[in-house]
Coordinates of C-alpha atoms in Angstrom, one line a residue:
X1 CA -11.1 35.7 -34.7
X2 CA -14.6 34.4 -33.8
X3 CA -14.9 32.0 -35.9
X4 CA -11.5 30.9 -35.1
X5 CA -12.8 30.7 -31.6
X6 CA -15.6 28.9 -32.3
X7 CA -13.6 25.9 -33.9
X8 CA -11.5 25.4 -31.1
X9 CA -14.6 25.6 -28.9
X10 CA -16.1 22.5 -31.4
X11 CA -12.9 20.8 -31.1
X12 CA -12.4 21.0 -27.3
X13 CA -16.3 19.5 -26.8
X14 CA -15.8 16.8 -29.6
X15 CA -12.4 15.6 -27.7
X16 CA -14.4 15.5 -24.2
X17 CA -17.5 13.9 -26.5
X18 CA -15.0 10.9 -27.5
X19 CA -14.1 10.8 -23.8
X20 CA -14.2 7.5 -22.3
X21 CA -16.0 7.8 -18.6
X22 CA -15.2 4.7 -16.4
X23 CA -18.3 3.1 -15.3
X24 CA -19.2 2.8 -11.7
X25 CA -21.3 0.4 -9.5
X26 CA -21.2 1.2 -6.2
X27 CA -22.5 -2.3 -5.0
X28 CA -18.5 -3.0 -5.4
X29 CA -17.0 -2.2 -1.8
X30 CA -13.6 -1.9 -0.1
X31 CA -12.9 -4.1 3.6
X32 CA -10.9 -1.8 6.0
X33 CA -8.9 -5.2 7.6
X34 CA -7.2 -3.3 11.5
X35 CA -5.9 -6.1 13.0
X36 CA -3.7 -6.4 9.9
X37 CA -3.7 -2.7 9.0
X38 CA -4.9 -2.7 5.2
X39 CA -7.1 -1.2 3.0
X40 CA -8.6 -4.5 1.0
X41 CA -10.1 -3.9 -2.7
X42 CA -11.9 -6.1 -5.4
X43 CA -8.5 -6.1 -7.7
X44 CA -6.8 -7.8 -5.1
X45 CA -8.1 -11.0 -5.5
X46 CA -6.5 -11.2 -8.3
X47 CA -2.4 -9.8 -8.0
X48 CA -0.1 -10.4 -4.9
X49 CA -1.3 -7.9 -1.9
X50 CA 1.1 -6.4 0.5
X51 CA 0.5 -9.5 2.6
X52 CA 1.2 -11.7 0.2
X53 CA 4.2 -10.1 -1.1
X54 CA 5.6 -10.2 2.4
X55 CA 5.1 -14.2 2.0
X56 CA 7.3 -14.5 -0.9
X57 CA 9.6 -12.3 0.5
X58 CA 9.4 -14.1 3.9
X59 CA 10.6 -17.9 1.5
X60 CA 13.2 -16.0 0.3
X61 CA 15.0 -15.2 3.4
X62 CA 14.1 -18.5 4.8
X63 CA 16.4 -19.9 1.7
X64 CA 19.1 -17.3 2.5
X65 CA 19.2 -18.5 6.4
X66 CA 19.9 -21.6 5.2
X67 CA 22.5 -20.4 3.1
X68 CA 23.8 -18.3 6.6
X69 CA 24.0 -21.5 9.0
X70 CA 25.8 -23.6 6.2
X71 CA 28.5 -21.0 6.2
X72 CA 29.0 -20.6 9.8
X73 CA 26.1 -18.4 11.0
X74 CA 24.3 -20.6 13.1
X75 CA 22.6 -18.0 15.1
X76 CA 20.4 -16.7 12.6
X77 CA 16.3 -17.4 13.0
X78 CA 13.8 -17.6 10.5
X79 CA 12.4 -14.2 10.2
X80 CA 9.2 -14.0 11.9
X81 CA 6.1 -12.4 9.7
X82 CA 6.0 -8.2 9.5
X83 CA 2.9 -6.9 9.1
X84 CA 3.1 -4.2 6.0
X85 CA 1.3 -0.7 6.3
X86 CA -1.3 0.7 4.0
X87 CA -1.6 4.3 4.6
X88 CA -2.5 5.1 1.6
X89 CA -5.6 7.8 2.5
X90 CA -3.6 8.7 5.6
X91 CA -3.5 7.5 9.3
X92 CA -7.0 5.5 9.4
X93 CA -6.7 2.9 12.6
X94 CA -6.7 4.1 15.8
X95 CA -5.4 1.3 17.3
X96 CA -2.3 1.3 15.5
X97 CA -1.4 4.4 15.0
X98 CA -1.3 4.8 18.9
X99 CA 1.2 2.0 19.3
X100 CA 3.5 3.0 16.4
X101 CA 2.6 6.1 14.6
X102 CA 2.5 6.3 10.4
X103 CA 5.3 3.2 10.5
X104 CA 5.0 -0.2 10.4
X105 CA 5.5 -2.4 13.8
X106 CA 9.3 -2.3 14.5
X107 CA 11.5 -4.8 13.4
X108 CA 12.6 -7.4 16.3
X109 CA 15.9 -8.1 17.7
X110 CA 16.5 -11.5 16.4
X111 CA 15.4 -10.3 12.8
X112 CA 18.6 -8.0 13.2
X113 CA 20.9 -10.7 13.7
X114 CA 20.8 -10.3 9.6
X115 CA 22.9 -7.3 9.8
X116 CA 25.8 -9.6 11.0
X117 CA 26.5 -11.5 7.9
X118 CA 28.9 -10.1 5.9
X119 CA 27.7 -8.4 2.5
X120 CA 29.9 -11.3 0.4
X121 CA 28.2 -13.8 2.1
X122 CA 24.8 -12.3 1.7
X123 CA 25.6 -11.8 -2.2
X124 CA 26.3 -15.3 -2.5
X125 CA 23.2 -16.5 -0.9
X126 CA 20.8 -14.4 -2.7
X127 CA 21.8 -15.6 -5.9
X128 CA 22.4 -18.7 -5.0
X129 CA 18.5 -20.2 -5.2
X130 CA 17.4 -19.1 -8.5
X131 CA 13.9 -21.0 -8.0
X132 CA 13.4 -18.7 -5.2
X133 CA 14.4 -15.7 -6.8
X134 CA 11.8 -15.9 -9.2
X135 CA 9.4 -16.8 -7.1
X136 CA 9.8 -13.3 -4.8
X137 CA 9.8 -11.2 -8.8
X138 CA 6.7 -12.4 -9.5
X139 CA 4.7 -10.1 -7.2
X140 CA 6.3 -7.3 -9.0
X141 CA 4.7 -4.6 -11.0
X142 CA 7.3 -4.7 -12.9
X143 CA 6.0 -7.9 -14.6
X144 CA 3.6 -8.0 -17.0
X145 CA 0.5 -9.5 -14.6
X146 CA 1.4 -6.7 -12.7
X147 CA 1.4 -4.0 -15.4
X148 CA -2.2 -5.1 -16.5
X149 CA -3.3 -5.2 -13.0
X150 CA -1.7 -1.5 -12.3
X151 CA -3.3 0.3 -15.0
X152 CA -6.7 -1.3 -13.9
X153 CA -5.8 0.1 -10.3
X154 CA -4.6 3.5 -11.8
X155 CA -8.0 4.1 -14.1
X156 CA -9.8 3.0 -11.0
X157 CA -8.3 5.3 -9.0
X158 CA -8.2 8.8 -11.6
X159 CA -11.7 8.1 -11.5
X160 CA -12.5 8.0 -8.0
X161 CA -10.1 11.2 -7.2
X162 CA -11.1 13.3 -10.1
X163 CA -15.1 12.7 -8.8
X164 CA -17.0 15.0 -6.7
X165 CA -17.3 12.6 -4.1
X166 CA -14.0 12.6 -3.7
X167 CA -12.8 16.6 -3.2
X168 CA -16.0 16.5 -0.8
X169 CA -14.5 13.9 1.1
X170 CA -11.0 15.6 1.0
X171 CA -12.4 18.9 2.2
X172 CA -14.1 17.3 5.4
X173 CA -11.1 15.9 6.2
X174 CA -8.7 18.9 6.0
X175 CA -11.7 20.9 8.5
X176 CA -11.5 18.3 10.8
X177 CA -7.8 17.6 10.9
X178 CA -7.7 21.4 11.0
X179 CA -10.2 21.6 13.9
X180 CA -7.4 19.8 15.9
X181 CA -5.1 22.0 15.2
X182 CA -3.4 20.2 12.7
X183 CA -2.0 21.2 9.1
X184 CA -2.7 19.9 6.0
X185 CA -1.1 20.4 3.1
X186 CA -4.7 21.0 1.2
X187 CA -3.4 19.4 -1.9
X188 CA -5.9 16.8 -3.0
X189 CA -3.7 14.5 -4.4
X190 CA -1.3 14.5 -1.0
X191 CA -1.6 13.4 2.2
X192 CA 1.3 14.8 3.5
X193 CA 0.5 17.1 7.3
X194 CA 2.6 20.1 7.6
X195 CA 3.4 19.2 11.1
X196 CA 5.6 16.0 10.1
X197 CA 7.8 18.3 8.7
X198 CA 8.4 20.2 11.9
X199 CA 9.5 16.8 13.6
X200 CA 11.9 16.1 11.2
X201 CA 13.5 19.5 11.6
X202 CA 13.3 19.0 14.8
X203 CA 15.2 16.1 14.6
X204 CA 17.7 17.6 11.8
X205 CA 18.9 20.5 14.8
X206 CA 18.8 18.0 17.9
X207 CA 16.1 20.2 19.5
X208 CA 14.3 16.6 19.5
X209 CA 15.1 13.2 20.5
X210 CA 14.2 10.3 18.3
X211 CA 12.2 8.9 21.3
X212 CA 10.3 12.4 21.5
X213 CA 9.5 12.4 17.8
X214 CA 8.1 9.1 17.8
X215 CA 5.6 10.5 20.5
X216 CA 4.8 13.4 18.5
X217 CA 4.4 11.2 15.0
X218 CA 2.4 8.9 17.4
X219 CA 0.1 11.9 18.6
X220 CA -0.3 13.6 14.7
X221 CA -0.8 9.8 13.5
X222 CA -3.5 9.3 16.0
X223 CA -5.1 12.5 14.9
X224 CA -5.7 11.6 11.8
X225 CA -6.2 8.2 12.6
X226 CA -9.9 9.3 15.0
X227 CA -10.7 12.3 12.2
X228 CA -10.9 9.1 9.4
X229 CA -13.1 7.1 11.9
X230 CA -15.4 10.1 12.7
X231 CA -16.3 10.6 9.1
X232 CA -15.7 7.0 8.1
X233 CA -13.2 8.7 5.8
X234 CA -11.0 5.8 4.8
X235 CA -13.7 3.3 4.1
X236 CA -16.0 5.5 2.0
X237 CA -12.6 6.9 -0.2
X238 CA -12.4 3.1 -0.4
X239 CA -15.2 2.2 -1.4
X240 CA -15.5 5.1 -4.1
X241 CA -12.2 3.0 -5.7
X242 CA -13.7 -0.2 -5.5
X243 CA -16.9 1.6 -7.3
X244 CA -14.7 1.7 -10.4
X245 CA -12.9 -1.1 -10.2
X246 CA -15.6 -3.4 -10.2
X247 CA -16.9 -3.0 -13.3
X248 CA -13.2 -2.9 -14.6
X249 CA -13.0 -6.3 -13.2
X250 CA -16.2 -7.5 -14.7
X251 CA -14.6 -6.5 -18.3
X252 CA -11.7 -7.9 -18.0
X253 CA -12.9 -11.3 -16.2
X254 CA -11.1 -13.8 -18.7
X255 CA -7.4 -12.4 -18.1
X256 CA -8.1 -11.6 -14.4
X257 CA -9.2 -15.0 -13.8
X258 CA -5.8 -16.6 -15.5
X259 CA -3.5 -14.1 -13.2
X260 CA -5.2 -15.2 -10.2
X261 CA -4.6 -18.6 -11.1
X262 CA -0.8 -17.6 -11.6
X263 CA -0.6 -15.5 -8.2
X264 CA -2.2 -19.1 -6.2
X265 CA 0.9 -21.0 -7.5
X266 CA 3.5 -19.3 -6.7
X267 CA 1.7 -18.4 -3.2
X268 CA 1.9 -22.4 -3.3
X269 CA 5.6 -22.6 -4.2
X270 CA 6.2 -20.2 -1.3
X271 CA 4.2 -21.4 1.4
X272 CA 5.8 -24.9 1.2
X273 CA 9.1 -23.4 1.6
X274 CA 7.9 -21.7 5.0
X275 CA 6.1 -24.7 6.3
X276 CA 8.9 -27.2 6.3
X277 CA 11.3 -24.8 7.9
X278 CA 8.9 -24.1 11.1

């Protein structure tokens, strides 16, 4: 039985031996960008952000209002630009979160007017562009720019949230969210607060109205929002990623450098179809 032991013991230590560890270089940073509210790393240079995403999605239903007012819908505007969220280490800018909470800025009445067209009508005008169609799948993970790019991101980001650094950070957080009398969930790999949950139930038995809720999700969100500023929370989990994925980049330079080039076209492609419609 010992020796048996001892064998798996030599087997487990070999397996960690062979191991990769990702490299870090902490000269690599992360920009915390508030007036757009996102969390900017070194691997986005190089695949479509959420800003960017939102251009291409932006030229897409620029084509499809075209499509609307040749068929009778006259009314409908050019949507104007929605700025995406990035909460991805929780509430982390003050300033937004006390105008609208953990969601993004609300949608505005004339971007509603989409609603109107009829769902045959909208069928036919998303397929009808094909051009633009591929344009707006290109930002997808699902391609294979993206793929490569997402399990650079993922190793990147294992790394940072199986570190020290990282459960330290995680722990200061919870005391200080905690110290507010707020409830985190104390899972390291959530960032879910306990007290969300008793808005929505709230919500669920009418013991809250919506405009009620969104003052509570605004206060919780705010929270959270001046804890991450007090510690500097956000930037340094941010930087901690961008610690991996620098070197990642640095390896993988040659195929990084042709998928930028790919992402700048078909920014191109859709910025032209934006500009001569404004």
């Amino acid at each position: 039985m010992r020796i048996r032991a001892l064998c798996i013991l030599i087997l487990i230590f070999s397996l960690s031996a062979c191991t990769p560890s990702l490299e870090q270089d902490t000269s690599w940073t992360a920009r915390l960008d508030y007036e757009n509210n996102q969390i900017v790393f070194p691997l986005d240079e190089y695949f479509f952000t959420q800003e960017e995403s939102q251009i291409l999605h932006r030229a897409n239903l620029f084509t499809r209002v075209d499509c609307y007012r040749a068929n009778g819908y006259s009314d409908i505007p050019y949507p104007e630009y929605e700025k995406p969220i990035n909460n991805l280490y929780g509430a982390w800018n003050i300033s937004w979160a006390q105008k609208y909470g953990f969601s993004s800025a609300p949608i505005t009445e004339d971007s509603q007017k989409f609603s109107q067209v009829p769902q045959a009508l909208a069928e036919k005008c998303a397929g009808e562009d094909i051009e633009i169609t591929k344009l707006l799948s290109a930002s997808t993970a699902g391609t294979d720019e993206g793929k490569f790019i997402g399990i650079l991101q993922r190793q990147a980001a294992n790394a940072a949230e199986n570190s020290s650094e990282w459960a330290k950070l995680r722990k200061e957080q919870w005391a200080c969210l905690e110290s507010k009398n707020l409830s985190p969930t104390r899972d390291i790999h959530s960032w879910e607060l306990k007290d969300l949950y008793a808005i929505q139930a709230g919500l669920d038995n009418k013991s809250l109205t919506k405009e009620q809720a969104k003052a509570e999700e605004i206060r919780i969100a705010t929270i959270e929002a001046e804890c991450s500023e007090s510690l500097q929370f956000a930037q340094k989990l941010a930087n901690l990623e961008a610690s991996y994925q620098g070197p990642l980049i640095i390896k993988n330079q040659a195929k990084l450098n042709e998928i930028k080039e790919y992402k700048q076209s078909v920014l191109v492609k859709a910025k032209e179809i934006i500009s001569t419609r404004q």
